[in-house]
Amino acid sequence: MVFKNSIDLYKKALNLIPGGVNSPVRAFKSVNREAPIFVKKGQGAKIYDEDNNEYIDYICSWGPLILGHNHPKVIEEVKKIIENGSSYGLPTKYEVDLAELIVEIVPSIEKVRLTTSGTEATMSAVRLARAYTGRNKILKFEGCYHGHSDALLVKSGSGLLTDGYQDSNGITDGVLKDTLTLGFGDLEKVENLLRNEEIACVIVEPIPANMGLIETNKEFLQGLRRITEETKTILIFDEVISGFRLALGGAQEFFGITPDLTTLGKIIGGGYPVGAFGGKREIMDLVAPVGRVYHAGTLSGNPIASKAGFATISYLKENPNIYKELAENTNYLVDNVEKLAEKYGVDVCINSMGSLFTIFFVDLEKVENLEDSLKANTENFSIYFNTMLDNGIVVPPSQFEAHFLSIAHTKKELDKTLEVMEMAFKKIGEKNAK
Ligand code: PLP
């Protein structure tokens, strides 16, 4: 495969954009690659780069594209309004349509405010929780990523983990003092903390997917719900990834646990920029202009994004079998990867839920939190990633992210993926044998 055009673009970008990319993981730095691929287009389960190489895609824009690239139903709806105009800074019908669908489907949401990104949604939800409780401190879990607002960039996952650190520079001591962190799953410590300190909110990815995927224990989430209720602490489920992915109604429907506030993003924009936070009416009515918790945005609830999100969610709602099929396809891959690992003597622990999975290259029975996930062998991951890419499969360029499946990944794509995975595992096995 030739990567000349991508390499040239990267060289040019390096002089213009910090690190040549607009989001750090895209630089492919941790997988020892000369340059990332620059994508020209996508269709179904595939993307094509500027050198016209074709790849089966397991990033799927990091989650939004559960229907695959350019799904005809989404494109058809977007086309209907794209020539009308792009953004008005005034309300449109499409925002109301999307809000109605979200309120109908997500169990805990009675009212919802649309934003432009997931980062904005979590930032605003935390602000709202502070205003509602009159408390300052918040609790998050090590390795969970909730976007890049100051308060949430502490012991963070995703790109920070990939680049080998967890706390961003440029955050004041005051902010750091107010964000407390604990290990994911450690209910005893949560209980101890919440009973002894006034905490505004606990924010959690109900299925953490930013330290690699963690298979959440339902009892942990039930425990969080019980303790937060008893201590009048707001429980925020950050469902930016899990929303409309783990189940139509997200992780809260899947686990049958109702948080006070929920943050959404990704799928609700169908591939266009969007986010949302919502929850109990009583809390949401503190948001301006009803109350005095300020949130605003020039592009908040952008009509094109709202229309694409509406089309995506409507399709999911009308085809409820999708979730079962996605899980079956994921299991098919995971079962076969386990066989490959055994065949070539490669240590792995594979975590999977619904249409998400992570292959941790680690000699552990279970990866349950950040401490476990940090034990993974990133050198083996790098061999895996590069073998996949050089043979037409794009997987996340980091050990600490999840693979995403879409409905466009058919048996044909999965079998081709397994063929290349076999090459990768063989290489890793041979290296280990040396
Ligand atoms: N929350 C979670 C769980 C995420 O995975 C992400 C991004 O990946 C965010 C929040 C931030 O969303 P965005 O990238 O749209 O700002």
XYZ file of C-alpha atoms and ligand atoms in Angstrom:
450
model
C 0.000 0.000 0.000
C 1.204 3.503 -0.803
C 0.624 6.319 1.698
C 2.379 9.155 -0.155
C -0.470 11.656 -0.249
C -1.273 11.159 3.428
C 2.392 11.574 4.348
C 2.667 14.771 2.300
C -0.505 16.179 3.845
C 0.747 15.342 7.307
C 4.062 17.103 6.679
C 2.175 20.185 5.533
C -0.275 19.985 8.456
C 2.553 19.742 10.994
C 3.542 23.297 10.148
C 0.010 24.597 10.390
C -1.808 22.636 13.082
C -0.262 21.530 16.413
C 0.830 17.936 15.849
C -0.777 18.120 12.406
C -4.184 17.076 13.737
C -7.266 18.571 15.348
C -7.666 15.849 17.970
C -4.541 14.157 19.410
C -5.287 10.440 18.897
C -5.572 11.051 15.160
C -1.796 11.608 14.947
C -1.144 7.822 15.274
C 1.771 8.760 17.532
C 1.476 5.950 20.051
C 1.461 3.289 17.329
C 4.777 4.441 15.859
C 3.416 5.443 12.500
C 5.146 7.885 10.169
C 1.853 9.624 9.438
C -1.867 9.143 9.958
C -4.068 8.396 6.989
C -6.008 11.360 5.633
C -9.531 10.285 4.805
C -11.194 11.302 1.562
C -14.549 9.568 1.860
C -16.526 6.831 3.553
C -19.221 4.426 2.428
C -20.904 1.767 4.541
C -18.272 -0.038 6.610
C -15.405 1.374 4.539
C -13.293 4.491 4.324
C -10.910 5.600 1.580
C -7.795 7.696 2.045
C -6.148 10.367 -0.102
C -4.031 7.648 -1.772
C -7.266 5.799 -2.644
C -6.512 2.955 -0.251
C -9.640 1.181 0.957
C -10.131 0.166 4.603
C -12.771 -1.568 6.704
C -13.357 0.957 9.467
C -13.634 0.095 13.170
C -13.431 3.699 14.366
C -16.723 4.805 12.804
C -15.943 8.412 13.746
C -15.486 7.188 17.364
C -19.100 6.145 17.652
C -21.573 8.349 15.801
C -21.790 6.136 12.712
C -23.706 3.172 14.091
C -25.444 2.978 10.704
C -22.127 3.127 8.844
C -20.797 5.879 6.599
C -23.268 7.742 4.414
C -26.319 5.721 5.360
C -28.909 6.443 2.627
C -31.689 7.275 5.125
C -29.529 9.863 6.865
C -28.187 11.394 3.673
C -31.661 11.556 2.155
C -32.953 13.524 5.170
C -29.940 15.835 5.256
C -30.261 16.521 1.520
C -33.853 17.616 2.034
C -32.774 20.635 4.058
C -29.143 21.317 3.235
C -29.969 23.784 0.491
C -32.353 25.736 2.703
C -29.544 27.218 4.747
C -27.074 26.090 7.349
C -27.666 27.813 10.660
C -29.847 30.678 11.806
C -29.152 31.359 15.459
C -32.921 31.060 15.848
C -35.040 28.033 16.732
C -35.913 25.417 14.105
C -38.433 22.603 13.970
C -35.613 20.053 13.676
C -34.333 20.732 17.197
C -37.804 20.126 18.603
C -38.152 16.900 16.603
C -34.825 15.617 17.936
C -35.598 16.689 21.510
C -38.967 14.940 21.343
C -37.361 11.703 20.193
C -34.669 11.838 22.894
C -37.234 12.498 25.631
C -39.401 9.668 24.339
C -36.544 7.144 24.263
C -34.046 7.928 27.043
C -35.675 6.833 30.317
C -34.286 9.552 32.610
C -34.699 12.549 30.308
C -37.744 14.747 30.773
C -36.159 17.831 29.253
C -33.062 18.147 27.110
C -30.772 20.957 25.936
C -28.809 20.475 22.709
C -25.164 21.544 22.484
C -22.482 21.341 19.799
C -20.246 18.682 21.361
C -20.081 16.077 24.101
C -17.517 18.213 25.928
C -19.999 21.051 26.184
C -22.707 18.671 27.371
C -20.670 17.259 30.280
C -19.283 20.692 31.207
C -22.818 22.086 31.391
C -24.196 19.082 33.271
C -21.537 19.504 35.965
C -22.304 23.225 36.232
C -25.987 22.414 36.544
C -25.358 19.830 39.267
C -23.332 22.386 41.218
C -26.064 24.982 40.908
C -28.781 22.524 41.932
C -26.971 21.199 44.999
C -25.101 24.360 46.004
C -21.969 22.189 46.355
C -18.593 22.597 44.634
C -16.750 19.294 44.577
C -17.362 16.607 42.001
C -16.337 12.967 41.726
C -15.169 11.249 38.561
C -13.434 7.931 37.968
C -9.834 7.333 36.908
C -9.592 6.600 33.201
C -13.081 7.873 32.347
C -13.064 10.613 29.741
C -15.783 13.236 29.693
C -14.430 15.684 27.129
C -11.892 18.436 27.668
C -13.441 20.989 30.003
C -11.108 21.932 32.879
C -13.056 20.238 35.666
C -13.105 16.902 33.866
C -9.519 16.704 32.598
C -8.288 15.038 35.759
C -7.120 11.405 35.728
C -8.631 11.284 32.310
C -8.784 8.610 29.656
C -8.810 8.642 25.841
C -6.113 10.701 24.091
C -4.409 11.619 27.342
C -3.869 7.976 28.233
C -2.744 7.271 24.694
C -0.072 9.938 24.996
C 1.016 8.645 28.397
C -0.336 11.192 30.865
C -3.677 11.817 32.554
C -3.823 15.428 33.706
C -3.654 18.337 31.283
C -1.470 21.361 31.893
C -3.165 24.736 32.122
C -5.708 23.841 34.791
C -5.777 25.907 37.969
C -5.136 24.453 41.422
C -8.621 25.593 42.389
C -10.214 23.446 39.699
C -8.013 20.467 40.548
C -8.981 20.747 44.202
C -12.654 20.446 43.353
C -12.385 17.365 41.121
C -11.959 14.217 43.191
C -11.182 10.877 41.576
C -11.463 7.243 42.544
C -10.796 3.924 40.842
C -13.678 2.675 38.693
C -15.653 0.014 40.531
C -14.501 0.902 44.053
C -17.898 1.313 45.677
C -16.589 1.233 49.217
C -14.422 4.293 48.638
C -17.283 6.074 46.888
C -19.551 5.411 49.850
C -16.924 6.617 52.280
C -16.313 9.801 50.323
C -19.936 10.698 49.730
C -20.850 10.168 53.381
C -18.011 12.410 54.540
C -17.850 15.217 51.980
C -20.397 17.390 50.245
C -20.210 16.345 46.604
C -22.284 18.022 43.896
C -22.228 15.137 41.454
C -20.777 11.806 40.524
C -20.135 11.638 36.790
C -19.523 8.238 35.242
C -19.324 6.563 31.866
C -21.761 3.714 32.615
C -19.651 1.572 30.319
C -16.207 3.168 30.329
C -14.814 3.102 26.802
C -11.921 5.526 27.096
C -9.376 3.364 28.966
C -10.170 0.612 26.549
C -13.613 -0.853 27.128
C -14.528 -1.947 30.652
C -17.376 -4.438 31.168
C -19.273 -2.666 33.893
C -20.585 -4.572 36.813
C -24.273 -3.685 37.236
C -23.968 -3.776 41.031
C -21.469 -0.923 40.879
C -23.925 1.306 39.033
C -26.756 0.242 41.363
C -24.526 1.102 44.298
C -23.745 4.518 42.846
C -27.462 5.160 42.430
C -28.227 4.152 46.006
C -25.433 6.178 47.611
C -26.030 9.283 45.493
C -29.721 9.169 46.345
C -29.017 8.818 50.036
C -26.523 11.697 50.041
C -28.552 13.914 47.702
C -25.713 13.900 45.195
C -26.545 14.231 41.503
C -25.718 11.136 39.449
C -24.665 11.949 35.893
C -24.458 9.166 33.330
C -22.153 10.276 30.544
C -23.755 8.368 27.693
C -21.913 10.165 24.896
C -20.708 6.753 23.706
C -23.258 4.346 25.216
C -26.350 6.401 24.337
C -28.349 4.742 21.539
C -25.464 2.247 21.186
C -25.625 -0.220 24.057
C -29.414 -0.210 23.684
C -31.830 2.253 22.126
C -32.296 3.896 25.535
C -28.577 3.626 26.284
C -26.862 2.086 29.296
C -29.596 3.335 31.611
C -32.158 1.242 29.754
C -29.744 -1.696 29.462
C -29.001 -1.749 33.206
C -32.384 -0.431 34.356
C -30.828 2.386 36.386
C -32.092 5.973 36.200
C -29.550 8.760 36.649
C -30.518 12.358 37.495
C -28.755 13.821 34.481
C -27.548 12.272 31.232
C -25.110 13.573 28.670
C -25.291 12.535 25.037
C -23.368 13.170 21.813
C -22.087 11.181 18.835
C -25.078 9.085 17.581
C -27.603 11.856 18.271
C -25.899 13.947 15.555
C -25.693 11.125 13.003
C -22.104 12.162 12.203
C -22.618 15.912 12.487
C -21.483 18.041 15.460
C -23.837 17.741 18.397
C -24.202 17.000 22.100
C -26.976 17.166 24.682
C -27.616 17.143 28.388
C -30.933 16.306 29.929
C -32.720 14.923 32.919
C -35.355 15.665 35.477
C -37.549 18.646 34.658
C -36.946 20.138 38.065
C -33.162 20.223 37.496
C -33.255 21.173 33.817
C -35.436 24.182 34.548
C -32.463 25.818 36.240
C -30.926 26.267 32.783
C -31.143 29.761 31.224
C -33.408 31.376 30.171
C -35.702 29.701 32.726
C -33.064 29.673 35.458
C -29.612 31.150 35.857
C -27.289 28.302 34.871
C -25.909 29.655 31.666
C -25.492 27.550 28.573
C -25.561 28.906 25.015
C -24.097 28.179 21.585
C -24.030 29.778 18.145
C -24.431 26.327 16.596
C -26.314 24.594 19.436
C -29.021 22.402 17.975
C -27.770 23.054 14.457
C -30.575 22.112 12.040
C -28.488 19.823 9.808
C -27.065 17.954 12.804
C -30.514 17.721 14.378
C -31.983 16.336 11.179
C -29.173 13.775 10.772
C -29.542 12.735 14.413
C -33.289 12.444 14.080
C -32.916 10.261 10.975
C -30.353 8.032 12.694
C -32.338 7.543 15.887
C -35.599 7.023 13.967
C -33.930 4.275 11.948
C -32.663 2.602 15.125
C -36.108 2.857 16.691
C -37.812 1.342 13.656
C -35.312 -1.540 13.478
C -34.935 -2.773 17.056
C -33.199 -6.003 15.921
C -30.135 -3.929 15.129
C -28.850 -4.193 18.688
C -29.062 -7.965 18.772
C -27.376 -8.256 15.378
C -24.593 -5.845 16.340
C -23.924 -7.812 19.519
C -23.895 -11.103 17.579
C -21.403 -9.708 15.087
C -19.207 -8.383 17.882
C -19.293 -11.752 19.631
C -18.405 -13.491 16.379
C -15.268 -11.348 16.079
C -14.359 -11.614 19.752
C -14.774 -15.416 19.902
C -12.551 -15.829 16.879
C -9.927 -13.398 18.163
C -9.745 -15.433 21.349
C -9.059 -18.530 19.245
C -6.334 -16.699 17.308
C -4.706 -15.529 20.525
C -4.624 -19.089 21.784
C -3.346 -20.461 18.480
C -0.392 -18.046 18.389
C 0.258 -17.906 22.148
C -0.560 -14.223 22.551
C -1.808 -12.973 25.930
C -5.048 -11.058 25.566
C -8.057 -10.094 27.591
C -10.953 -9.027 25.412
C -13.693 -6.872 26.851
C -16.876 -6.446 24.854
C -20.358 -5.020 25.315
C -22.942 -4.607 22.573
C -21.143 -3.285 19.509
C -17.942 -2.269 21.320
C -14.824 -4.237 22.152
C -11.194 -3.791 23.149
C -8.417 -6.332 22.780
C -6.105 -5.713 25.735
C -2.709 -7.256 25.103
C -2.269 -8.294 28.699
C -1.857 -11.412 30.791
C -4.885 -10.827 33.028
C -8.166 -12.719 33.400
C -10.110 -9.451 33.574
C -9.422 -5.798 32.889
C -11.693 -3.943 35.281
C -10.196 -0.505 35.772
C -7.417 1.866 34.792
C -4.789 0.096 36.874
C -5.443 -3.117 34.923
C -5.640 -1.462 31.539
C -2.307 0.306 32.055
C -0.649 -3.105 32.320
C -1.320 -3.767 28.637
C 1.598 -4.295 26.285
C 1.418 -1.303 23.958
C 4.227 -2.681 21.793
C 2.037 -5.679 20.893
C -0.860 -3.334 20.306
C 1.275 -1.322 17.928
C 2.131 -4.438 15.885
C -1.569 -5.286 15.815
C -2.561 -1.795 14.690
C 0.082 -1.495 11.967
C -0.558 -4.957 10.533
C -4.256 -4.163 10.366
C -3.735 -0.783 8.714
C -1.196 -2.053 6.190
C -3.730 -4.681 5.154
C -6.802 -2.525 4.803
C -8.375 -2.472 8.264
C -8.531 0.650 10.437
C -8.752 -0.011 14.165
C -8.373 2.657 16.855
C -4.758 3.881 16.944
C -4.568 3.349 20.697
C -4.715 0.474 23.178
C -6.954 2.642 25.336
C -9.946 3.001 23.014
C -12.724 0.709 21.811
C -13.421 -0.798 18.392
C -16.832 0.338 17.091
C -19.050 -1.794 14.861
C -21.806 -0.498 12.604
C -24.707 -2.226 10.893
C -22.731 -1.960 7.647
C -20.167 -4.471 8.943
C -21.483 -7.670 7.390
C -20.120 -11.199 7.678
C -17.963 -10.511 4.618
C -16.213 -7.588 6.338
C -15.890 -9.518 9.585
C -14.262 -12.505 7.875
C -11.841 -10.278 5.995
C -11.029 -8.602 9.333
C -10.343 -11.969 10.957
C -8.009 -12.940 8.115
C -5.897 -9.866 8.772
C -6.146 -10.310 12.535
C -4.611 -13.748 12.034
C -1.621 -12.117 10.313
C -1.261 -9.694 13.235
C -1.475 -12.383 15.914
C 0.999 -14.563 14.033
C 3.488 -11.680 13.970
C 3.043 -10.966 17.673
C 3.393 -14.663 18.491
C 6.613 -14.860 16.466
C 8.033 -11.789 18.178
C 7.196 -13.221 21.598
C 8.880 -16.517 20.686
C 12.194 -14.768 19.927
N -17.882 11.812 27.012
C -17.457 10.651 26.522
C -17.813 9.371 27.227
C -16.707 10.610 25.355
O -16.261 9.436 24.870
C -16.406 11.832 24.704
C -15.614 11.833 23.466
O -15.149 10.857 22.976
C -16.873 13.031 25.264
C -17.618 12.977 26.414
C -16.595 14.328 24.590
O -17.342 14.450 23.420
P -16.827 15.382 22.243
O -15.622 14.737 21.660
O -17.997 15.425 21.297
O -16.535 16.710 22.826
